[in-house]
Coordinates of C-alpha atoms in Angstrom, one line a residue:
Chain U
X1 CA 0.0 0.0 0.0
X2 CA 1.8 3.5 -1.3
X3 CA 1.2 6.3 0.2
X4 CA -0.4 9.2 -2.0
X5 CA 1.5 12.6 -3.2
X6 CA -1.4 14.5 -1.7
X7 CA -0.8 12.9 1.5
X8 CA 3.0 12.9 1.3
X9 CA 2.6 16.3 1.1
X10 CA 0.2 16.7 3.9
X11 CA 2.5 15.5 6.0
X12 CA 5.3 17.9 4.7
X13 CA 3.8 20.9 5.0
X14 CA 1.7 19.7 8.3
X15 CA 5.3 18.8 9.6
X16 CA 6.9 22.2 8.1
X17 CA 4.1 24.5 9.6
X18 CA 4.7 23.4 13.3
X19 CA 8.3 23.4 12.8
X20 CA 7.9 27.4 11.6
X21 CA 5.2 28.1 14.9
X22 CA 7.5 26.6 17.1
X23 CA 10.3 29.6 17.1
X24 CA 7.7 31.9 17.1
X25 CA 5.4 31.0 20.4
X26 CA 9.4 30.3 21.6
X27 CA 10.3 34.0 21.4
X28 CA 6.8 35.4 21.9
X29 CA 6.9 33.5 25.1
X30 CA 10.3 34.9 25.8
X31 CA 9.1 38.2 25.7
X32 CA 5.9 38.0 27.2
X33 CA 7.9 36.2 30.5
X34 CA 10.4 38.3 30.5
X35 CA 8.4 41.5 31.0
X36 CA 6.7 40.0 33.6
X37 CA 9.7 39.0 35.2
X38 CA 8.9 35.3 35.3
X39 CA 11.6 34.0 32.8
X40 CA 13.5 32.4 35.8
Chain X
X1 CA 37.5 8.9 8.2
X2 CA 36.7 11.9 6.4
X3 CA 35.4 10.6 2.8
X4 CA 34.0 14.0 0.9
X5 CA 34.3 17.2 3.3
X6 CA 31.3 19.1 2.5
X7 CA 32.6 22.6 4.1
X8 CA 35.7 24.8 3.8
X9 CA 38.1 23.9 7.0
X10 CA 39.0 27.7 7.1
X11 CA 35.3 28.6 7.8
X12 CA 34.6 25.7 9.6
X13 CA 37.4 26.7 11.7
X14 CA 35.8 29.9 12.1
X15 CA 32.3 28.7 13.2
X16 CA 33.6 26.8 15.7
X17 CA 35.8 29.3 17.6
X18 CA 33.3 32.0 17.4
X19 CA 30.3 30.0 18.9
X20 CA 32.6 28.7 21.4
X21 CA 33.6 31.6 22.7
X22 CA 30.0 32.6 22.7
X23 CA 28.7 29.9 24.1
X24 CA 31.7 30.4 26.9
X25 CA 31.0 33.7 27.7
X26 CA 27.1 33.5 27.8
X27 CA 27.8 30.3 30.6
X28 CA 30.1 32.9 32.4
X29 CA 27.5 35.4 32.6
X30 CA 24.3 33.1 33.2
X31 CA 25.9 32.0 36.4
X32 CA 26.7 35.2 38.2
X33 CA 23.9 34.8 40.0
X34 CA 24.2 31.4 41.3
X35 CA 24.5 32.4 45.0
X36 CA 23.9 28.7 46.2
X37 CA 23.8 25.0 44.8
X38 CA 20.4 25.1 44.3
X39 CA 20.5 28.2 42.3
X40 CA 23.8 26.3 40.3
X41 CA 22.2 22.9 39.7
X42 CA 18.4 23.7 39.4
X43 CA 18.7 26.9 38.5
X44 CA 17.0 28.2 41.5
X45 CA 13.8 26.3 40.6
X46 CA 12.3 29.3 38.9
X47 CA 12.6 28.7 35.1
X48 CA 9.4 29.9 33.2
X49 CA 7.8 28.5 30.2
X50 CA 9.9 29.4 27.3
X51 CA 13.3 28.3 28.9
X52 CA 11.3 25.4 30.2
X53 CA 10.3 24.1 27.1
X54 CA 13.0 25.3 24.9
X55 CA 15.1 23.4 26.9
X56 CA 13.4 20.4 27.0
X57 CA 13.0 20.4 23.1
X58 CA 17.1 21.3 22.7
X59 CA 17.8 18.5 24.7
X60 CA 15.7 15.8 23.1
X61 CA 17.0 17.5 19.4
X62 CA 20.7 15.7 19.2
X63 CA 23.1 15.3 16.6
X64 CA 21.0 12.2 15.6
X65 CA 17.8 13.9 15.1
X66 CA 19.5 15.9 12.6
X67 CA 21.2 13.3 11.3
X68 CA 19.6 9.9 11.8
X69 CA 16.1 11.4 10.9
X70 CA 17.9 11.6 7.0
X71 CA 19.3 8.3 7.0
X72 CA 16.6 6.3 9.0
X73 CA 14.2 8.4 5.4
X74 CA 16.7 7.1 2.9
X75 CA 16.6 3.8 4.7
X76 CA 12.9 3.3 5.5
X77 CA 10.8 5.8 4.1
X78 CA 8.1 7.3 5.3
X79 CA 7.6 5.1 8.1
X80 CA 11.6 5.7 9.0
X81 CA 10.6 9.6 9.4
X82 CA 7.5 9.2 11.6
X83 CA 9.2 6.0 13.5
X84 CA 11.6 8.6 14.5
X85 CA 9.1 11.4 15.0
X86 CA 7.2 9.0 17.7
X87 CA 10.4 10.0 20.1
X88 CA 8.1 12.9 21.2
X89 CA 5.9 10.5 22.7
X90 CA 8.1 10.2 25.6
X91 CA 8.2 14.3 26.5
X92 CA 4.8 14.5 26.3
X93 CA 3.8 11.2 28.6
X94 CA 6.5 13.0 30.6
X95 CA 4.3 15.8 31.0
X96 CA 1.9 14.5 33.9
X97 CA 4.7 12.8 35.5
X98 CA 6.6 16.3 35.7
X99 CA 3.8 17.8 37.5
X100 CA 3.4 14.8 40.0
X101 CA 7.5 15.2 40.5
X102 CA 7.2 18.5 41.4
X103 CA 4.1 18.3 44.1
X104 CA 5.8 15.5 45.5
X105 CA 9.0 16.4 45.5
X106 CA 9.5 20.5 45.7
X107 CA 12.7 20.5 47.5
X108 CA 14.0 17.0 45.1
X109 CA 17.2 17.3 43.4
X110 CA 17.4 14.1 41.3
X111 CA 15.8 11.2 40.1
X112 CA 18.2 8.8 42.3
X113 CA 16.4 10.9 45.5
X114 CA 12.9 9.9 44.2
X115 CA 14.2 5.9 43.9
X116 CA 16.2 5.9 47.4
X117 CA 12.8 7.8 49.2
X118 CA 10.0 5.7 47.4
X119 CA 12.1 2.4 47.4
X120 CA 14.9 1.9 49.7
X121 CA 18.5 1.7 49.5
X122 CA 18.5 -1.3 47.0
X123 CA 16.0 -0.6 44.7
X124 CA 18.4 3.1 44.8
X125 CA 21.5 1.1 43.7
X126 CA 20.4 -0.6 40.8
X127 CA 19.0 2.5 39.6
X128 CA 21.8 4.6 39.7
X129 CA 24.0 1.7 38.0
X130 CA 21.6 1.5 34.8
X131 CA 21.2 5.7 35.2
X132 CA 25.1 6.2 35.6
X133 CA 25.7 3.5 32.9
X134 CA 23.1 4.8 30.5
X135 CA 24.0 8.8 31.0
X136 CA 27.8 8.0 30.2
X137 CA 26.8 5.7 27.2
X138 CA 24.6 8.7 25.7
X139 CA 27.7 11.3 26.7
X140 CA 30.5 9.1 25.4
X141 CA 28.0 8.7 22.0
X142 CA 27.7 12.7 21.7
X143 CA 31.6 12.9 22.5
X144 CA 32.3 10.7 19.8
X145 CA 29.7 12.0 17.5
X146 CA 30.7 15.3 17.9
X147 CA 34.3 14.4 16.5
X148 CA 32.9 12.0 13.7
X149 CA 30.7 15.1 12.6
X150 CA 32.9 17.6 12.7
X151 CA 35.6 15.3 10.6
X152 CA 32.9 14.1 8.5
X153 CA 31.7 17.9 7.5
X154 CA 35.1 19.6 7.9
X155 CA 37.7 16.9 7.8
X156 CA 39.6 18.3 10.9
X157 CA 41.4 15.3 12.7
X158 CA 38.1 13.5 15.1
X159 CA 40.5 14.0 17.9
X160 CA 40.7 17.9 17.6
X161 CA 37.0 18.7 16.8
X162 CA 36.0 15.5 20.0
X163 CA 38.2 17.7 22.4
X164 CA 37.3 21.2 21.1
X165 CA 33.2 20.3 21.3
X166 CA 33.8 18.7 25.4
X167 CA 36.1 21.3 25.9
X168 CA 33.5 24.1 25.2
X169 CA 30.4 22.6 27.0
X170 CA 32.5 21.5 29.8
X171 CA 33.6 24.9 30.1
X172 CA 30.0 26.7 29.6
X173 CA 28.6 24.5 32.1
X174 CA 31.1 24.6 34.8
X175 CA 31.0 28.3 34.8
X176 CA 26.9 28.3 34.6
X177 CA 25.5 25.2 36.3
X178 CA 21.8 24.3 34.5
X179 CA 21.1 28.1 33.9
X180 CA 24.0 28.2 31.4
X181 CA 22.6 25.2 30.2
X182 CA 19.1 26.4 29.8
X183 CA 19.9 29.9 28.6
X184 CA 22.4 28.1 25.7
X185 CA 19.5 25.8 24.7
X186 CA 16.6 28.5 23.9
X187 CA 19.0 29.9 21.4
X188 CA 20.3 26.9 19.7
X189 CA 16.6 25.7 19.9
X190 CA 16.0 28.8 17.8
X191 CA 19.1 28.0 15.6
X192 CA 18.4 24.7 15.2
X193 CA 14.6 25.3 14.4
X194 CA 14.8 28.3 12.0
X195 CA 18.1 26.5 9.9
X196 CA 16.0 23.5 9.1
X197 CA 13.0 26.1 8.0
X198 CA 15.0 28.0 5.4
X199 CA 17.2 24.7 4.7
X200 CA 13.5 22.5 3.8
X201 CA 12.0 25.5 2.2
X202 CA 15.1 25.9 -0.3
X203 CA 14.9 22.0 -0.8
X204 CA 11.1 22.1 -2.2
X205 CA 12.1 25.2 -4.3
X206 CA 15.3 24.1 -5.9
X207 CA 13.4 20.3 -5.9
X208 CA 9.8 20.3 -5.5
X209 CA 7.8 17.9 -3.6
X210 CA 6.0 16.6 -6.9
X211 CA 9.2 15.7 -8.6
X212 CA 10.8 14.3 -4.9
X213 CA 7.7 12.1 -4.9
X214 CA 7.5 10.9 -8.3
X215 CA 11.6 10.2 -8.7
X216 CA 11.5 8.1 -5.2
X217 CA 8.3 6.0 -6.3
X218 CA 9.7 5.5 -10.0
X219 CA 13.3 4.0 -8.4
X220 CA 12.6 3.1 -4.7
X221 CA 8.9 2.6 -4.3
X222 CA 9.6 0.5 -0.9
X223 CA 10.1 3.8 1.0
X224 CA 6.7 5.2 0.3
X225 CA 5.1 1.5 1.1
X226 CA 3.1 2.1 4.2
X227 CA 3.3 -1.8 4.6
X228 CA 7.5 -1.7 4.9
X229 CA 7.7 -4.2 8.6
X230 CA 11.1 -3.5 9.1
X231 CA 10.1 0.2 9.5
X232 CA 7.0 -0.7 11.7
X233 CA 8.8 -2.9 13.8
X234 CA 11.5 0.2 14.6
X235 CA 8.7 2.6 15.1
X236 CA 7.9 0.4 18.2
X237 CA 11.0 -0.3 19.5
X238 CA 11.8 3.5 19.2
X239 CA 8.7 4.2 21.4
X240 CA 9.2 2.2 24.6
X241 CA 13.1 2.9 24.3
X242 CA 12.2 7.0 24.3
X243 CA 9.4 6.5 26.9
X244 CA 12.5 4.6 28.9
X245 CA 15.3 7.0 28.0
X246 CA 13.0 10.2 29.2
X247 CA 11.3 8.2 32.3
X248 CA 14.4 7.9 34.1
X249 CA 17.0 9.8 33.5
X250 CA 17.7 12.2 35.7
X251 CA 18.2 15.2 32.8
X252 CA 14.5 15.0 32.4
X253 CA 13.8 14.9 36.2
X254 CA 16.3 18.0 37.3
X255 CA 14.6 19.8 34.6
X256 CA 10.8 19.0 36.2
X257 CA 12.7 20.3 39.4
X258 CA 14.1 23.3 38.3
X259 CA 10.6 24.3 36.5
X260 CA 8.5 26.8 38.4
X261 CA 5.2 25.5 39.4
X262 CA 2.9 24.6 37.4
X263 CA 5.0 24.9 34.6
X264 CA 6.2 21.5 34.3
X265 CA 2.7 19.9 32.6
X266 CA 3.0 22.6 29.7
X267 CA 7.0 22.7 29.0
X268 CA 6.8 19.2 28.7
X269 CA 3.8 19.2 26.2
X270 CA 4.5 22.1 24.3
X271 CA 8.5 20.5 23.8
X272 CA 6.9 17.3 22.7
X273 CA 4.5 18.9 20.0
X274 CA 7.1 20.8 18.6
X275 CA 9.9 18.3 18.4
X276 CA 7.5 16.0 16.5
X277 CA 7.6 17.0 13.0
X278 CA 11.8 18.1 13.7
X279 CA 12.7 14.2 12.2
X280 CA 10.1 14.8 9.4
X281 CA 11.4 18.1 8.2
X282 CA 15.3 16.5 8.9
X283 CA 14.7 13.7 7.5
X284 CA 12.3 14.1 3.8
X285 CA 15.8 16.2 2.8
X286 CA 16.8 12.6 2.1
X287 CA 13.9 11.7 -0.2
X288 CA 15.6 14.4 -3.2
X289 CA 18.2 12.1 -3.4
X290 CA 16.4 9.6 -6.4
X291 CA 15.6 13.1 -8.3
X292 CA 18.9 14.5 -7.5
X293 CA 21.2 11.6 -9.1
X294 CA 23.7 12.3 -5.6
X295 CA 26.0 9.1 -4.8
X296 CA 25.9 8.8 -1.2
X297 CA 28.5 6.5 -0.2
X298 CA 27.8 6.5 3.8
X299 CA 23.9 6.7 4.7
X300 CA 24.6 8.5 7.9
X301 CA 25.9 11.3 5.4
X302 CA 23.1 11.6 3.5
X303 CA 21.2 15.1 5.0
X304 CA 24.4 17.3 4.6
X305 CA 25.2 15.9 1.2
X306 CA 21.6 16.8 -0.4
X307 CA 21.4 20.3 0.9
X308 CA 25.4 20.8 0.3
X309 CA 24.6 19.6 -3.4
X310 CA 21.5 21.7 -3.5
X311 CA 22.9 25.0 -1.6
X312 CA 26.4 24.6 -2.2
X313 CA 28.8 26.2 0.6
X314 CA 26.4 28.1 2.4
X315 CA 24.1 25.1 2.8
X316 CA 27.1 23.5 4.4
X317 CA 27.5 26.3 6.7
X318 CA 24.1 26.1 7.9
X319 CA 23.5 22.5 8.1
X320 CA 27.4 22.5 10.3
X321 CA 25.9 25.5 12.6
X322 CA 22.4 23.1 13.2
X323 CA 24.3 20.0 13.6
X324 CA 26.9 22.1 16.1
X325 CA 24.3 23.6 17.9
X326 CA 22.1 20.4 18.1
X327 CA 24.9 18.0 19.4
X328 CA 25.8 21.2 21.9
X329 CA 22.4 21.2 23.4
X330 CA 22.4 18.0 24.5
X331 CA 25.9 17.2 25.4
X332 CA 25.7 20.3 28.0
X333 CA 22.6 19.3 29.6
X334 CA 23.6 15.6 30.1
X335 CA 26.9 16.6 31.8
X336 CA 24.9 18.8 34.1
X337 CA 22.4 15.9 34.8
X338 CA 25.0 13.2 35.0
X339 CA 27.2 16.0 37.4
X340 CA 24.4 16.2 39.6
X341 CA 23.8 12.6 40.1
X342 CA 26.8 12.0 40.8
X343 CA 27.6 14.8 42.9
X344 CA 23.9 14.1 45.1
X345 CA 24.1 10.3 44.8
X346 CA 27.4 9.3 45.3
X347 CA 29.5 12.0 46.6
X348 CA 26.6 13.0 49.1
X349 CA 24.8 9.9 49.0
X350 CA 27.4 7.7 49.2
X351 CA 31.1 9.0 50.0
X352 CA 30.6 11.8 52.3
X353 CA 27.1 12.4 53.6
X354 CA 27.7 15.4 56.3
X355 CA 28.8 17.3 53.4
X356 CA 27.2 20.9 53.9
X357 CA 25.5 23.2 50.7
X358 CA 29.0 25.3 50.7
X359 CA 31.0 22.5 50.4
X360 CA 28.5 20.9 47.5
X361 CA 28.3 24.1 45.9
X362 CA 32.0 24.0 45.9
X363 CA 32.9 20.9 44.4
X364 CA 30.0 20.8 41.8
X365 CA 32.0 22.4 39.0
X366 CA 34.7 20.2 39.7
X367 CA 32.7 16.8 39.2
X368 CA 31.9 19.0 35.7
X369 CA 34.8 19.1 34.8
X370 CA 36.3 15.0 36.0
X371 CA 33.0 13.6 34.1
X372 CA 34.1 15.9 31.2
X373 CA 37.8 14.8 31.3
X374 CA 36.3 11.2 32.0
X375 CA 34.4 11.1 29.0
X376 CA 37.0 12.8 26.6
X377 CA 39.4 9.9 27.9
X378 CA 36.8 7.2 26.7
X379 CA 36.4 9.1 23.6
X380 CA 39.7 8.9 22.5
X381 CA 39.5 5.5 20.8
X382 CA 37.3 6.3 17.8
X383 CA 34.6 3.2 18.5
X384 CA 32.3 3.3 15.1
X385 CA 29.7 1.1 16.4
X386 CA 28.3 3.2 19.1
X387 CA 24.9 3.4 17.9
X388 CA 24.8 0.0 18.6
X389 CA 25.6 0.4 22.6
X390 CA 22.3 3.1 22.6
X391 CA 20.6 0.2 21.5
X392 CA 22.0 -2.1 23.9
X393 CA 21.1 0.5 26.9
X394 CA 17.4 0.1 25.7
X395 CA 16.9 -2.5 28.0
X396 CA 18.5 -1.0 30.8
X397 CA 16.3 2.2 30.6
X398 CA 13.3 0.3 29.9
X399 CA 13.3 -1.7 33.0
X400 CA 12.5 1.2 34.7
X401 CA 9.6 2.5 32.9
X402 CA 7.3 0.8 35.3
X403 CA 8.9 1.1 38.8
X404 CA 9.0 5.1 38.0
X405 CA 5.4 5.3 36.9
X406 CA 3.4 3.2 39.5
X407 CA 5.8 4.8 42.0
X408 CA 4.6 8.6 41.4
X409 CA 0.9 7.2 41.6
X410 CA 0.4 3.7 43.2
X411 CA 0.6 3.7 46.9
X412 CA 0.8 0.4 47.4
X413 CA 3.9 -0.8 45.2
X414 CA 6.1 -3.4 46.5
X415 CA 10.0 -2.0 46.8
X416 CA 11.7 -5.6 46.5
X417 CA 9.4 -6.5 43.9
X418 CA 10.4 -3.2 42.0
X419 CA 14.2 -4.1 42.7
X420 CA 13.8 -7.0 41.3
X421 CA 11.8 -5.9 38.3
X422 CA 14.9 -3.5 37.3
X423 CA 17.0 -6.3 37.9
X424 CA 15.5 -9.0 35.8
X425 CA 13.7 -7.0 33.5
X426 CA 17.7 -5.6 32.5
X427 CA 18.7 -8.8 32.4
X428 CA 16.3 -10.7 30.4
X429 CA 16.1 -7.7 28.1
X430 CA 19.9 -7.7 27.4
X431 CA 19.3 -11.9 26.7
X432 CA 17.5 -11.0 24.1
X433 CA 18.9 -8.5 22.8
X434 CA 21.9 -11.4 21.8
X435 CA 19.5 -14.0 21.2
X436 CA 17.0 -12.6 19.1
X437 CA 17.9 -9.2 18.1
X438 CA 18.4 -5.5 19.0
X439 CA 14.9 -4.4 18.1
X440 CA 13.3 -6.6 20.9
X441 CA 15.6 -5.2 23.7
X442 CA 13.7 -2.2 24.8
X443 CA 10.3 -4.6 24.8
X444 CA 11.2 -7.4 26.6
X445 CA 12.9 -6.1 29.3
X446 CA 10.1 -3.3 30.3
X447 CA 7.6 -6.2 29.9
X448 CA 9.7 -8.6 32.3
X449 CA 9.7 -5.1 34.5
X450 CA 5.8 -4.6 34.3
X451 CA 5.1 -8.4 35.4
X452 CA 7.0 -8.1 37.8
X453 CA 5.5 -5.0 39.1
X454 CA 2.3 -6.1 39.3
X455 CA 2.3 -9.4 40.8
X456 CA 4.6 -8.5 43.8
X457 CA 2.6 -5.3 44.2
X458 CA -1.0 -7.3 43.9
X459 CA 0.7 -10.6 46.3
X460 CA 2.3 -8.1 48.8
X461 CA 1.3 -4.6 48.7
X462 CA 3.2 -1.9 50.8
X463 CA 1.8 1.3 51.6
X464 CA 4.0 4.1 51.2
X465 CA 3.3 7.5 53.0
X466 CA 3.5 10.4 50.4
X467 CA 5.1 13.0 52.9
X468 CA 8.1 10.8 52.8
X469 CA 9.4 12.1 49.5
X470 CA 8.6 15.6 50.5
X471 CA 12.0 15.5 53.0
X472 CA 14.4 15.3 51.1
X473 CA 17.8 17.7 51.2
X474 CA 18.4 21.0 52.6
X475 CA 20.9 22.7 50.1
X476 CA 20.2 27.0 50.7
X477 CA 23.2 28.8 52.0

């Protein structure tokens, strides 16, 4: 049993997408902490 | 050996001085503020959020996510990618257990004070043999691949670019305890994330997913075969070994001691989520090979190869700087974990027990620095088949799956029966590992440990009194 392109790409671009909103909630996180002086 | 270097040694030479002196001088000034060893080995049990789950996520991303996510693609497909991606499952069942550490434990140090409170003395012993064990296999392994890497990309001699990577985290981490650790991590988290973004995007442009799918299922249709059983079968094994690996080791456990409360649950969720698709986007790089025409000669070289074919030098650059900062990341926070073992366990625990907070405080960076010169000595013979000694540690770790689970939330387990289930379960596991193969390992030996488990704890429960765990050490100056 193959696996389809459109679901090949699905998983791509699904895997691609978290791997972009990761840095982001990272650093907005950052900033968001470290204003309320609760980074450490 | 060094078969095609895919980077300039000049630049390469270049990279690594200027992050190490970065990395050194960001430890330096992390750990000013370590007035106690609390503040030096948990970093003062206040991290937040985004260092909490930045640093969880660095950890877990090593050299061989980067690396083995390509070759275990190339080698198995789709199934290789996600096998490997199923790693996460482990930080996120993690998550609860991080929670119940930290309600149970809030002044805890390490995961050997959790066995030694909740089980006795013996129970304590043969957990910190398969943890020491374990902790020193992984930290030889990222030694080694650190100098393999670096000789492999660069062709500087293994020896120089071993000793340069230990010397540097060694260095970093003595100076900084965990915060050093922790502050490193969040920013080669973000390096390591937002390389493999613009390295995966270039990929599909120069490539295309289209032609990367059609070129693989004209000349190696097997990989895109959802019904490939050797790839099933490792995507199982890889599961329980994680889940064992991140159970019990005590880098996982300072960490859900050193979180702030409450923030445990979500660092550890968050980390696992985002790590996930990391082997995925690593590891379809791979796939572009059939529409590329590239010879790979080694399979472990196969993710730099495609994207220094596709990018030329400065894909090299930024698949070294990943690869750098990925094997960093971990090999820092191990040494810390492994330090404090070591330093709470056996130096306190074992060789001098009166020792005071000053005096622990005190010889903390020094245990850094002997594990560090420890596991540079065992380094120095260039052993190829380490991969194969992760494997073999699979059923170490996994025989402690169960005794760490029921213990957080079963009152009534039974200590000798959980000795013996560590015990047994190791062994057996390790029998078959030479008898029927390494894939079985991890399996075996945390089913031997369940069974175990169960029937002494359902023929002879013992009730354990919860407040027990919550006296543990008193470490402020």
């Amino acid at each position: 049993m193959m696996i389809s392109l459109l679901f090949f790409k699905l998983i791509i671009y699904l895997a691609l997408g978290v791997v972009i909103v990761a840095p982001i909630t990272m650093a907005y996180l950052w900033f968001k902490e470290r204003q309320e002086g609760k980074l450490w | 050996m060094s078969e095609i270097p895919v980077l300039d040694q000049g630049l390469a030479w270049l990279i690594l001085i200027s992050f190490s002196i970065f990395w050194i001088f960001l430890g330096y000034y992390l750990g000013r503020k370590n007035t106690d060893v609390e503040a030096y080995m948990l970093a003062g049990r206040k991290v937040g959020l985004a260092l909490g789950m930045t640093t969880a996520m660095a950890t877990w991303v090593t050299s061989n996510t980067t690396m083995a996510a390509p070759q275990l693609a190339f080698q198995m497909g789709i199934w290789g990618m996600i096998g490997y991606s199923l790693g996460s499952v482990g930080l996120i069942l993690f998550a609860p257990l991080a929670r119940r550490i930290r309600e149970l434990m809030p002044t805890g140090f390490t995961s050997g004070d959790f066995i030694r409170l909740r089980y006795g003395k013996t129970a304590w012993r043969i957990f910190l043999g398969i943890s020491l064990f374990y902790g020193l296999g992984w930290l030889v392994s990222l030694g080694m691949a650190g100098g393999v890497l670096i000789n492999t990309l660069t062709g500087i001699n293994y020896h120089v670019g071993m000793s340069l990577m230990l010397l540097m985290c060694v260095l970093y981490t003595m100076l900084g305890g965990l915060r050093a650790v922790i502050g490193t991590d969040f920013i080669q988290t973000l390096i390591i994330l937002c390389g493999l973004v613009i390295v995966a995007f270039l990929v599909i442009d120069h490539v295309g997913l289209d032609t990367i799918y059609s070129s693989v299922k004209e000349e190696r249709p097997q990989l895109l075969n959802l019904l490939f059983p050797a790839a099933i079968m490792f995507l199982f094994n890889n599961l329980l070994f994680g889940i064992g690996e991140i159970f019990h080791s005590n880098v996982w456990w300072s960490r859900a001691f050193a979180f702030r409360e409450g923030v445990g649950f979500k660092a550890y969720l968050l980390a696992g989520l985002f790590w996930a698709p990391v082997p995925i986007v690593a590891g379809f790089l791979a796939l572009s090979v059939p529409a590329l025409g590239v010879n790979i000669p080694l399979a472990d070289q196969v993710g730099p190869m495609v994207v220094a074919e596709i990018l030329g030098q400065a894909g090299a650059v930024l698949v070294f700087i990943i690869i750098f900062s990925a094997l960093a990341s971990s090999l820092d926070s191990l040494l810390a974990a492994l330090s404090d073992l070591v330093l709470i366990d056996i130096y306190k625990g074992h060789i001098k027990p009166q020792t005071d907070p000053q005096t622990l405080q005190k010889v903390a960076p020094w245990i850094v620095l002997l594990l560090g010169i420890f596991t540079w000595l065992l380094c120095l013979p260039r052993i190829t088949t380490l991969a194969e000694l992760l494997y073999f540690t699979g059923a170490f770790v996994a025989s402690t799956i169960w005794p760490i689970t029921v213990g957080l939330y079963w009152r009534n387990v039974n200590p000798t029966g959980v000795s013996a289930a560590m015990f047994f379960g190791t062994l057996i596991g390790l029998a078959s590992y030479f008898l029927i193969g390494f894939y079985v390992a991890a399996l075996v030996s945390a089913g031997v440990s369940m069974v175990i488990v169960l029937l002494s704890t359902l023929l002879k429960p013992v009730t354990f009194d919860w407040q027990t765990l919550n006296v543990t050490h008193s470490m402020r100056a």
